[in-house]
Coordinates of C-alpha atoms and ligand atoms in Angstrom, one line a residue:
X1 CA 0.3 0.1 -0.2
X2 CA 1.4 3.6 -0.8
X3 CA 2.1 5.7 2.3
X4 CA -0.1 8.2 1.1
X5 CA -3.2 5.8 1.3
X6 CA -2.0 4.7 4.6
X7 CA -2.1 7.9 6.0
X8 CA -5.4 8.6 5.0
X9 CA -6.5 5.4 6.8
X10 CA -4.8 6.5 9.7
X11 CA -6.7 9.9 9.9
X12 CA -10.1 7.9 9.0
X13 CA -9.5 6.0 12.1
X14 CA -8.4 8.8 14.3
X15 CA -11.7 10.7 12.9
X16 CA -14.0 8.0 13.7
X17 CA -12.3 8.3 17.5
X18 CA -12.7 12.2 18.0
X19 CA -16.1 12.4 16.0
X20 CA -17.8 15.9 16.8
X21 CA -14.2 17.3 17.8
X22 CA -11.4 19.1 16.0
X23 CA -7.8 18.0 16.1
X24 CA -5.1 20.8 15.7
X25 CA -1.4 19.5 15.0
X26 CA 1.8 21.5 15.1
X27 CA 5.0 20.7 13.3
X28 CA 8.3 20.3 15.4
X29 CA 10.1 23.7 15.7
X30 CA 13.1 23.9 13.9
X31 CA 15.9 23.5 16.4
X32 CA 19.1 26.1 16.1
X33 CA 23.0 24.5 16.2
X34 CA 24.6 27.6 16.3
X35 CA 23.8 31.2 15.1
X36 CA 21.8 30.6 11.6
X37 CA 22.8 27.0 11.2
X38 CA 20.2 24.5 12.2
X39 CA 19.9 21.0 12.8
X40 CA 18.7 18.6 10.3
X41 CA 14.9 19.0 10.4
X42 CA 12.8 16.2 11.5
X43 CA 8.9 16.5 11.8
X44 CA 7.0 16.1 14.7
X45 CA 5.9 12.1 15.1
X46 CA 2.5 12.7 15.7
X47 CA 2.2 15.2 12.7
X48 CA 4.0 12.8 10.6
X49 CA 2.1 9.6 11.6
X50 CA -1.1 11.6 10.3
X51 CA 0.3 13.3 7.5
X52 CA 3.5 12.1 6.1
X53 CA 4.2 16.0 5.7
X54 CA 8.0 16.7 6.5
X55 CA 8.3 20.3 6.3
X56 CA 8.7 22.8 9.1
X57 CA 6.1 25.9 10.0
X58 CA 3.0 23.8 9.4
X59 CA -0.4 22.9 11.2
X60 CA -2.6 19.9 10.3
X61 CA -6.1 20.3 11.2
X62 CA -8.7 17.2 11.4
X63 CA -12.2 18.2 11.4
X64 CA -14.6 15.4 11.0
X65 CA -17.6 16.9 11.2
X66 CA -16.9 19.8 8.9
X67 CA -19.1 19.7 5.7
X68 CA -16.3 20.2 3.4
X69 CA -12.7 19.9 4.7
X70 CA -11.7 17.1 6.9
X71 CA -8.2 17.4 6.5
X72 CA -6.7 20.6 6.1
X73 CA -2.9 22.0 6.0
X74 CA -1.2 25.2 6.6
X75 CA 1.8 25.4 5.1
X76 CA 4.8 27.9 4.2
X77 CA 4.5 30.3 1.4
X78 CA 6.8 29.6 -1.3
X79 CA 10.0 31.9 -0.8
X80 CA 11.9 32.1 -3.9
X81 CA 14.8 34.0 -1.9
X82 CA 14.6 31.2 0.8
X83 CA 14.3 28.2 -1.4
X84 CA 18.0 29.4 -2.7
X85 CA 19.0 27.9 0.4
X86 CA 16.6 25.2 1.5
X87 CA 15.2 24.0 -1.8
X88 CA 12.0 24.3 -3.0
X89 CA 9.0 23.9 -0.9
X90 CA 5.7 22.3 -2.0
X91 CA 3.1 24.8 -3.2
X92 CA -0.8 24.7 -2.0
X93 CA -1.5 22.8 -5.0
X94 CA 1.1 20.5 -4.8
X95 CA 0.3 20.2 -1.2
X96 CA -3.1 19.1 -1.5
X97 CA -2.0 16.8 -4.2
X98 CA 0.8 14.9 -2.5
X99 CA -0.6 14.8 1.0
X100 CA -4.3 13.9 0.2
X101 CA -5.5 17.3 2.1
X102 CA -9.3 18.5 1.2
X103 CA -7.8 22.3 1.5
X104 CA -4.4 23.8 1.9
X105 CA -3.8 27.6 3.1
X106 CA -0.5 29.3 3.8
X107 CA 0.3 29.5 7.4
X108 CA 0.1 33.2 7.5
X109 CA -3.9 32.8 6.9
X110 CA -4.6 30.7 10.2
X111 CA -6.1 33.1 12.4
X112 CA -8.3 33.9 9.8
X113 CA -9.1 30.2 8.6
X114 CA -9.0 28.3 11.7
X115 CA -12.2 29.6 13.6
X116 CA -14.3 27.6 11.1
X117 CA -12.9 24.3 11.8
X118 CA -13.4 24.7 15.5
X119 CA -16.8 26.6 15.8
X120 CA -19.1 23.6 15.7
X121 CA -16.6 21.4 17.6
X122 CA -17.4 19.8 20.8
X123 CA -13.9 19.8 22.0
X124 CA -10.6 20.7 20.6
X125 CA -7.6 17.9 20.6
X126 CA -4.1 19.6 20.9
X127 CA -0.9 18.4 22.5
X128 CA 0.7 21.2 24.3
X129 CA 4.2 20.9 22.9
X130 CA 7.2 22.8 22.6
X131 CA 6.3 25.5 20.3
X132 CA 5.2 28.0 23.2
X133 CA 3.9 30.8 20.8
X134 CA 1.7 28.3 19.0
X135 CA 0.3 27.0 22.3
X136 CA -0.9 30.2 23.0
X137 CA -2.4 31.0 19.9
X138 CA -4.6 27.7 20.2
X139 CA -5.7 29.0 23.7
X140 CA -6.3 32.4 22.5
X141 CA -8.3 30.7 19.4
X142 CA -10.3 28.6 22.0
X143 CA -11.0 31.6 24.3
X144 CA -12.5 33.5 21.2
X145 CA -14.9 30.3 20.7
X146 CA -15.6 30.2 24.4
X147 CA -16.7 33.8 24.4
X148 CA -19.2 33.1 21.5
X149 CA -20.5 30.1 23.4
X150 CA -23.4 31.7 25.4
X151 CA -24.8 33.2 22.4
X152 CA -24.2 30.3 20.0
X153 CA -24.8 27.4 22.2
X154 CA -22.1 25.6 20.7
X155 CA -18.4 25.0 20.3
X156 CA -15.7 23.5 22.1
X157 CA -15.8 23.5 25.8
X158 CA -12.7 21.8 26.3
X159 CA -9.1 20.9 25.2
X160 CA -8.1 17.5 25.4
X161 CA -4.5 16.0 24.8
X162 CA -4.6 14.4 21.3
X163 CA -2.1 12.0 22.4
X164 CA -4.7 10.3 24.7
X165 CA -6.3 9.2 21.3
X166 CA -3.4 9.2 19.1
X167 CA -1.0 7.2 21.0
X168 CA -2.9 4.1 21.9
X169 CA -3.1 3.8 17.9
X170 CA 0.6 4.6 17.5
X171 CA 1.5 1.9 19.7
X172 CA -0.2 -0.6 17.6
X173 CA 2.3 -0.7 14.3
X174 CA 1.3 -1.4 10.9
X175 CA 2.7 -3.9 8.6
X176 CA 4.4 -0.8 6.8
X177 CA 5.8 0.3 10.0
X178 CA 7.3 -3.0 10.7
X179 CA 8.4 -3.2 7.5
X180 CA 10.4 0.1 7.8
X181 CA 11.6 -1.1 11.2
X182 CA 12.9 -4.3 9.9
X183 CA 14.7 -2.5 7.1
X184 CA 16.5 0.2 10.0
X185 CA 17.3 -3.3 12.0
X186 CA 18.9 -4.8 9.1
X187 CA 21.0 -2.1 8.1
X188 CA 22.0 -1.7 12.0
X189 CA 23.0 -5.4 12.2
X190 CA 24.9 -5.1 9.1
X191 CA 26.6 -2.0 11.1
X192 CA 27.3 -3.9 14.4
X193 CA 28.8 -6.8 12.2
X194 CA 30.9 -4.5 10.2
X195 CA 32.1 -2.5 13.3
X196 CA 33.1 -5.7 15.3
X197 CA 35.6 -6.5 12.6
X198 CA 37.4 -3.2 12.9
X199 CA 37.5 -3.6 16.9
X200 CA 41.4 -4.1 18.2
X201 CA 43.2 -2.9 21.2
X202 CA 44.7 0.4 20.5
X203 CA 42.0 2.0 18.3
X204 CA 39.7 4.6 19.4
X205 CA 35.9 4.4 20.0
X206 CA 35.4 7.0 17.5
X207 CA 37.0 4.9 15.1
X208 CA 34.2 2.2 15.8
X209 CA 31.5 4.6 15.8
X210 CA 32.6 5.8 12.2
X211 CA 32.8 2.5 10.8
X212 CA 28.8 1.8 12.5
X213 CA 27.6 5.4 10.9
X214 CA 29.3 4.9 7.5
X215 CA 27.3 1.6 7.0
X216 CA 24.1 3.3 8.1
X217 CA 24.4 5.9 5.6
X218 CA 25.9 3.9 2.9
X219 CA 22.6 1.9 3.0
X220 CA 20.5 4.9 2.5
X221 CA 19.6 5.3 6.4
X222 CA 18.3 8.8 7.3
X223 CA 20.9 9.2 10.3
X224 CA 21.4 7.4 13.7
X225 CA 18.4 7.1 15.3
X226 CA 19.8 8.3 18.5
X227 CA 23.5 9.2 19.6
X228 CA 25.7 6.1 19.0
X229 CA 27.3 4.6 22.1
X230 CA 30.4 3.4 21.8
X231 CA 31.6 2.7 25.5
X232 CA 34.9 0.7 26.4
X233 CA 36.4 -0.6 29.5
X234 CA 34.8 1.4 32.4
X235 CA 33.0 3.9 30.3
X236 CA 30.5 1.2 29.6
X237 CA 29.0 1.9 32.8
X238 CA 28.0 5.4 31.7
X239 CA 24.4 4.6 30.6
X240 CA 24.0 7.2 27.7
X241 CA 28.0 8.0 27.1
X242 CA 28.5 9.6 23.8
X243 CA 31.8 11.1 23.9
X244 CA 33.3 8.1 22.5
X245 CA 36.9 9.1 22.7
X246 CA 38.7 6.7 24.9
X247 CA 41.0 4.3 23.5
X248 CA 40.6 0.6 23.5
X249 CA 42.4 -1.7 25.8
X250 CA 43.3 -5.4 25.7
X251 CA 41.0 -6.6 28.5
X252 CA 38.1 -4.2 28.2
X253 CA 34.4 -5.0 27.3
X254 CA 33.2 -2.8 24.6
X255 CA 29.2 -2.1 24.7
X256 CA 27.9 -0.7 21.5
X257 CA 24.3 0.9 21.3
X258 CA 23.8 1.5 18.0
X259 CA 20.7 1.9 15.6
X260 CA 19.8 3.9 12.4
X261 CA 16.8 5.8 11.5
X262 CA 15.2 4.5 8.1
X263 CA 12.2 6.4 6.5
X264 CA 11.8 7.9 10.0
X265 CA 11.7 4.4 12.0
X266 CA 14.3 3.6 14.2
X267 CA 16.3 0.4 15.1
X268 CA 17.8 0.2 18.8
X269 CA 20.2 -2.6 19.6
X270 CA 23.0 -3.1 22.2
X271 CA 25.7 -6.0 22.5
X272 CA 28.7 -5.7 24.6
X273 CA 31.5 -7.7 23.4
X274 CA 35.3 -8.5 24.6
X275 CA 38.0 -6.2 22.7
X276 CA 40.3 -9.1 22.8
X277 CA 37.5 -11.4 21.7
X278 CA 37.5 -13.6 24.5
X279 CA 35.7 -12.6 28.0
X280 CA 37.5 -12.8 31.5
X281 CA 36.0 -15.2 34.0
X282 CA 34.5 -12.1 35.6
X283 CA 33.0 -10.4 32.6
X284 CA 31.6 -13.8 31.6
X285 CA 30.1 -14.2 34.8
X286 CA 28.2 -11.1 34.8
X287 CA 27.5 -11.3 30.9
X288 CA 25.8 -14.8 31.5
X289 CA 23.4 -13.0 34.0
X290 CA 22.4 -10.2 31.9
X291 CA 21.7 -12.6 28.8
X292 CA 19.7 -15.2 30.8
X293 CA 17.9 -11.9 32.4
X294 CA 17.0 -10.6 28.9
X295 CA 15.9 -14.1 27.7
X296 CA 13.6 -14.7 30.3
X297 CA 12.1 -11.2 29.9
X298 CA 12.0 -11.6 26.2
X299 CA 9.9 -14.8 27.1
X300 CA 7.4 -12.9 29.0
X301 CA 6.6 -10.8 26.2
X302 CA 3.1 -12.0 24.9
X303 CA -0.4 -10.9 24.5
X304 CA -2.1 -9.9 27.7
X305 CA 1.0 -10.2 29.7
X306 CA 2.8 -6.9 31.3
X307 CA 5.5 -5.1 30.9
X308 CA 5.8 -5.1 34.7
X309 CA 6.0 -8.7 34.6
X310 CA 9.0 -8.5 32.2
X311 CA 10.5 -6.2 34.2
X312 CA 10.2 -8.2 37.5
X313 CA 11.5 -11.3 35.8
X314 CA 14.8 -9.4 34.6
X315 CA 14.9 -8.3 38.3
X316 CA 14.7 -11.5 39.6
X317 CA 17.4 -13.1 37.4
X318 CA 19.6 -10.4 38.0
X319 CA 19.4 -10.5 41.8
X320 CA 19.9 -14.1 42.2
X321 CA 22.5 -14.1 40.0
X322 CA 24.5 -11.3 42.0
X323 CA 24.0 -13.2 45.1
X324 CA 25.6 -16.2 43.6
X325 CA 28.4 -14.1 42.8
X326 CA 28.5 -12.4 46.3
X327 CA 28.0 -9.0 45.0
X328 CA 24.6 -8.9 46.9
X329 CA 23.8 -10.7 49.9
X330 CA 20.6 -11.8 51.5
X331 CA 17.3 -13.4 50.7
X332 CA 16.4 -13.0 47.2
X333 CA 12.8 -11.8 47.7
X334 CA 14.0 -9.2 50.4
X335 CA 16.8 -7.7 48.1
X336 CA 14.2 -7.4 45.3
X337 CA 11.6 -5.7 47.8
X338 CA 14.0 -3.3 49.2
X339 CA 15.6 -2.8 45.4
X340 CA 19.1 -3.4 46.9
X341 CA 20.2 -4.4 42.8
X342 CA 19.4 -0.8 42.0
X343 CA 23.0 0.2 42.3
X344 CA 24.0 -2.3 39.4
X345 CA 20.4 -2.3 37.4
X346 CA 19.1 1.1 37.7
X347 CA 17.0 1.7 34.5
X348 CA 14.0 -0.1 33.2
X349 CA 13.8 -3.0 31.3
X350 CA 13.1 -1.3 28.0
X351 CA 10.6 1.1 26.1
X352 CA 8.3 1.1 23.3
X353 CA 9.9 1.5 19.9
X354 CA 8.1 3.4 16.9
X355 CA 8.3 6.6 15.2
X356 CA 10.2 7.9 18.2
X357 CA 13.4 5.5 19.7
X358 CA 11.6 6.2 23.0
X359 CA 8.1 5.8 22.0
X360 CA 4.6 7.0 23.2
X361 CA 2.8 5.0 25.5
X362 CA 2.7 4.2 29.2
X363 CA 5.3 3.6 31.3
X364 CA 3.7 3.7 34.9
X365 CA 3.6 0.9 37.2
X366 CA 0.9 -1.2 37.5
X367 CA -0.8 -4.4 35.7
X368 CA -3.6 -3.6 33.5
X369 CA -2.0 -0.5 32.1
X370 CA 0.8 -2.2 30.2
X371 CA -0.8 -5.2 28.8
X372 CA 0.9 -6.2 25.4
X373 CA -1.3 -6.4 22.4
X374 CA -0.2 -7.7 19.0
X375 CA 1.6 -5.1 17.0
X376 CA 3.5 -3.5 20.1
X377 CA 7.3 -3.2 19.7
X378 CA 9.6 -2.7 22.7
X379 CA 12.8 -3.0 23.3
X380 CA 14.3 -5.6 26.0
X381 CA 17.7 -4.4 27.5
X382 CA 18.4 -5.4 30.9
X383 CA 22.1 -4.4 32.0
X384 CA 24.4 -4.5 34.9
X385 CA 26.8 -1.9 35.5
X386 CA 29.5 -2.0 38.5
X387 CA 31.6 1.5 37.7
X388 CA 34.8 2.5 39.4
X389 CA 32.6 4.4 41.7
X390 CA 29.5 2.5 42.4
X391 CA 28.7 2.2 45.8
X392 CA 26.6 -0.9 47.2
X393 CA 23.2 -0.2 48.7
X394 CA 22.7 0.3 52.7
X395 CA 24.1 -3.2 54.6
X396 CA 25.4 -4.7 51.3
X397 CA 29.0 -6.0 50.9
X398 CA 31.8 -4.0 49.7
X399 CA 32.6 -4.6 46.1
X400 CA 35.5 -6.4 45.0
X401 CA 38.1 -4.4 42.8
X402 CA 37.9 -7.4 40.3
X403 CA 34.2 -6.6 39.6
X404 CA 34.7 -2.7 38.7
X405 CA 34.8 -1.4 35.2
X406 CA 32.4 -4.2 33.9
X407 CA 29.1 -2.6 32.7
X408 CA 27.0 -4.9 30.5
X409 CA 23.6 -4.3 28.6
X410 CA 22.2 -6.4 25.9
X411 CA 19.3 -4.9 23.8
X412 CA 16.8 -6.4 21.2
X413 CA 14.0 -4.9 19.6
X414 CA 10.7 -7.3 20.0
X415 CA 7.5 -7.3 18.3
X416 CA 4.2 -8.6 20.0
X417 CA 2.3 -11.0 18.0
X418 CA -0.8 -12.7 18.3
X419 CA 1.1 -15.9 19.3
X420 CA 3.8 -14.4 21.6
X421 CA 6.6 -12.4 20.1
X422 CA 9.3 -11.9 17.2
X423 CA 12.6 -10.8 17.9
X424 CA 13.5 -8.7 15.2
X425 CA 17.0 -8.4 16.1
X426 CA 17.8 -11.9 16.6
X427 CA 20.2 -12.4 13.8
X428 CA 23.0 -10.3 15.8
X429 CA 24.4 -12.9 17.9
X430 CA 24.6 -12.4 21.5
X431 CA 25.3 -16.1 23.2
X432 CA 29.4 -16.4 24.7
X433 CA 30.0 -18.8 22.3
X434 CA 29.1 -17.4 19.3
X435 CA 30.6 -13.7 20.1
X436 CA 33.9 -15.5 21.1
X437 CA 33.9 -17.2 18.2
X438 CA 32.9 -14.4 15.8
Ligands
LIG1 N1 19.9 3.9 22.9 C1 18.9 4.3 23.8 C2 18.5 3.4 24.7 O1 18.6 2.2 24.6 O2 17.2 3.4 25.1
LIG2 MN1 16.7 1.4 23.9
LIG3 MN1 19.9 1.3 23.2

């Protein structure tokens, strides 16, 4: 199916859910790198999900109750002076055709044109985002409508976050979305595999990063989906380390957390491997615990099961494993209840993944809130990190020097299916034997 048709179907479903209301979406603001140099532009994910439109300075209005225009785009005017720098932007006519909008206006007309889409709505759906000036504009338009309410007896009497409707939709991935993520994953696996061949003592983390990102781009990926992490030795204990400037040493582990974005969809993959090709006994002992925690947590990913249960499973394996190594001491259940494992495993088990790497969806504790449904995608990424300065929890034994500097995370991207799950990143080896024999 062509993406234009997929976007239309998404709007159709969204419109059914908001029925007599109007939703307003704002494009992402342009982010400044320095002075007049901008970061590469990326559209707001909600905006993109419903429209496919990638340009800044835009507004999308979805008004299912309107007699003529259910989908309206406001876009930037053509500007030959600016377009010398940016390239040509779609005209009103082109936008209508390419994005299937019922009407397209210039963004400069918004104050004049927006009221007709609000005045008969029961509610406004809008997400208060990073564009403060536009947030205020929406409030002002709402106020104008409220002021007219006593005489008209109709109009929007509330604003509701559009995410409450749209984000549950985004949590269930379509075939087209899964295909894009499979592509991002295939490129990312190639990148990890290629980079592994270049790892040797004496080289720098940034050299490995360059090899990874070269493979991304060579395969037509948009960019890294998040800052690439190449963390060796003690740096592997810094969760979002991105300096990537340390020199690799023989007995180091190297943690590589890297994934590309392809067609706006990410991969997010972590592998931790020994620089020399062989784990030390201590590294191997910790690695086996993390791997077991990850496998058991993944086994819990199936419809009707919960994110909470997957998390608890990983926590139990990690706590038990650390007790067996003497790093934690006491009764496993008590240690779990008192969160004594937290100095070593301090982040959550994973996150939803989709148009945003850390995707929309609920993350709060509790059973019902996070029941897996077919089409959900998440990462499963437990870790154990024993940094140079890690302090044990109160009442726990001191940490022996031999464990310090070991940071291990293993991360896969998992799709919930009707039968259970599919590990989309499974082609990238992670067992000790496979890694040592690479
Ligand atoms: N790469 C960031 C994360 O794993 O969440
Ligand atoms: Mn992740
Ligand atoms: Mn990651």
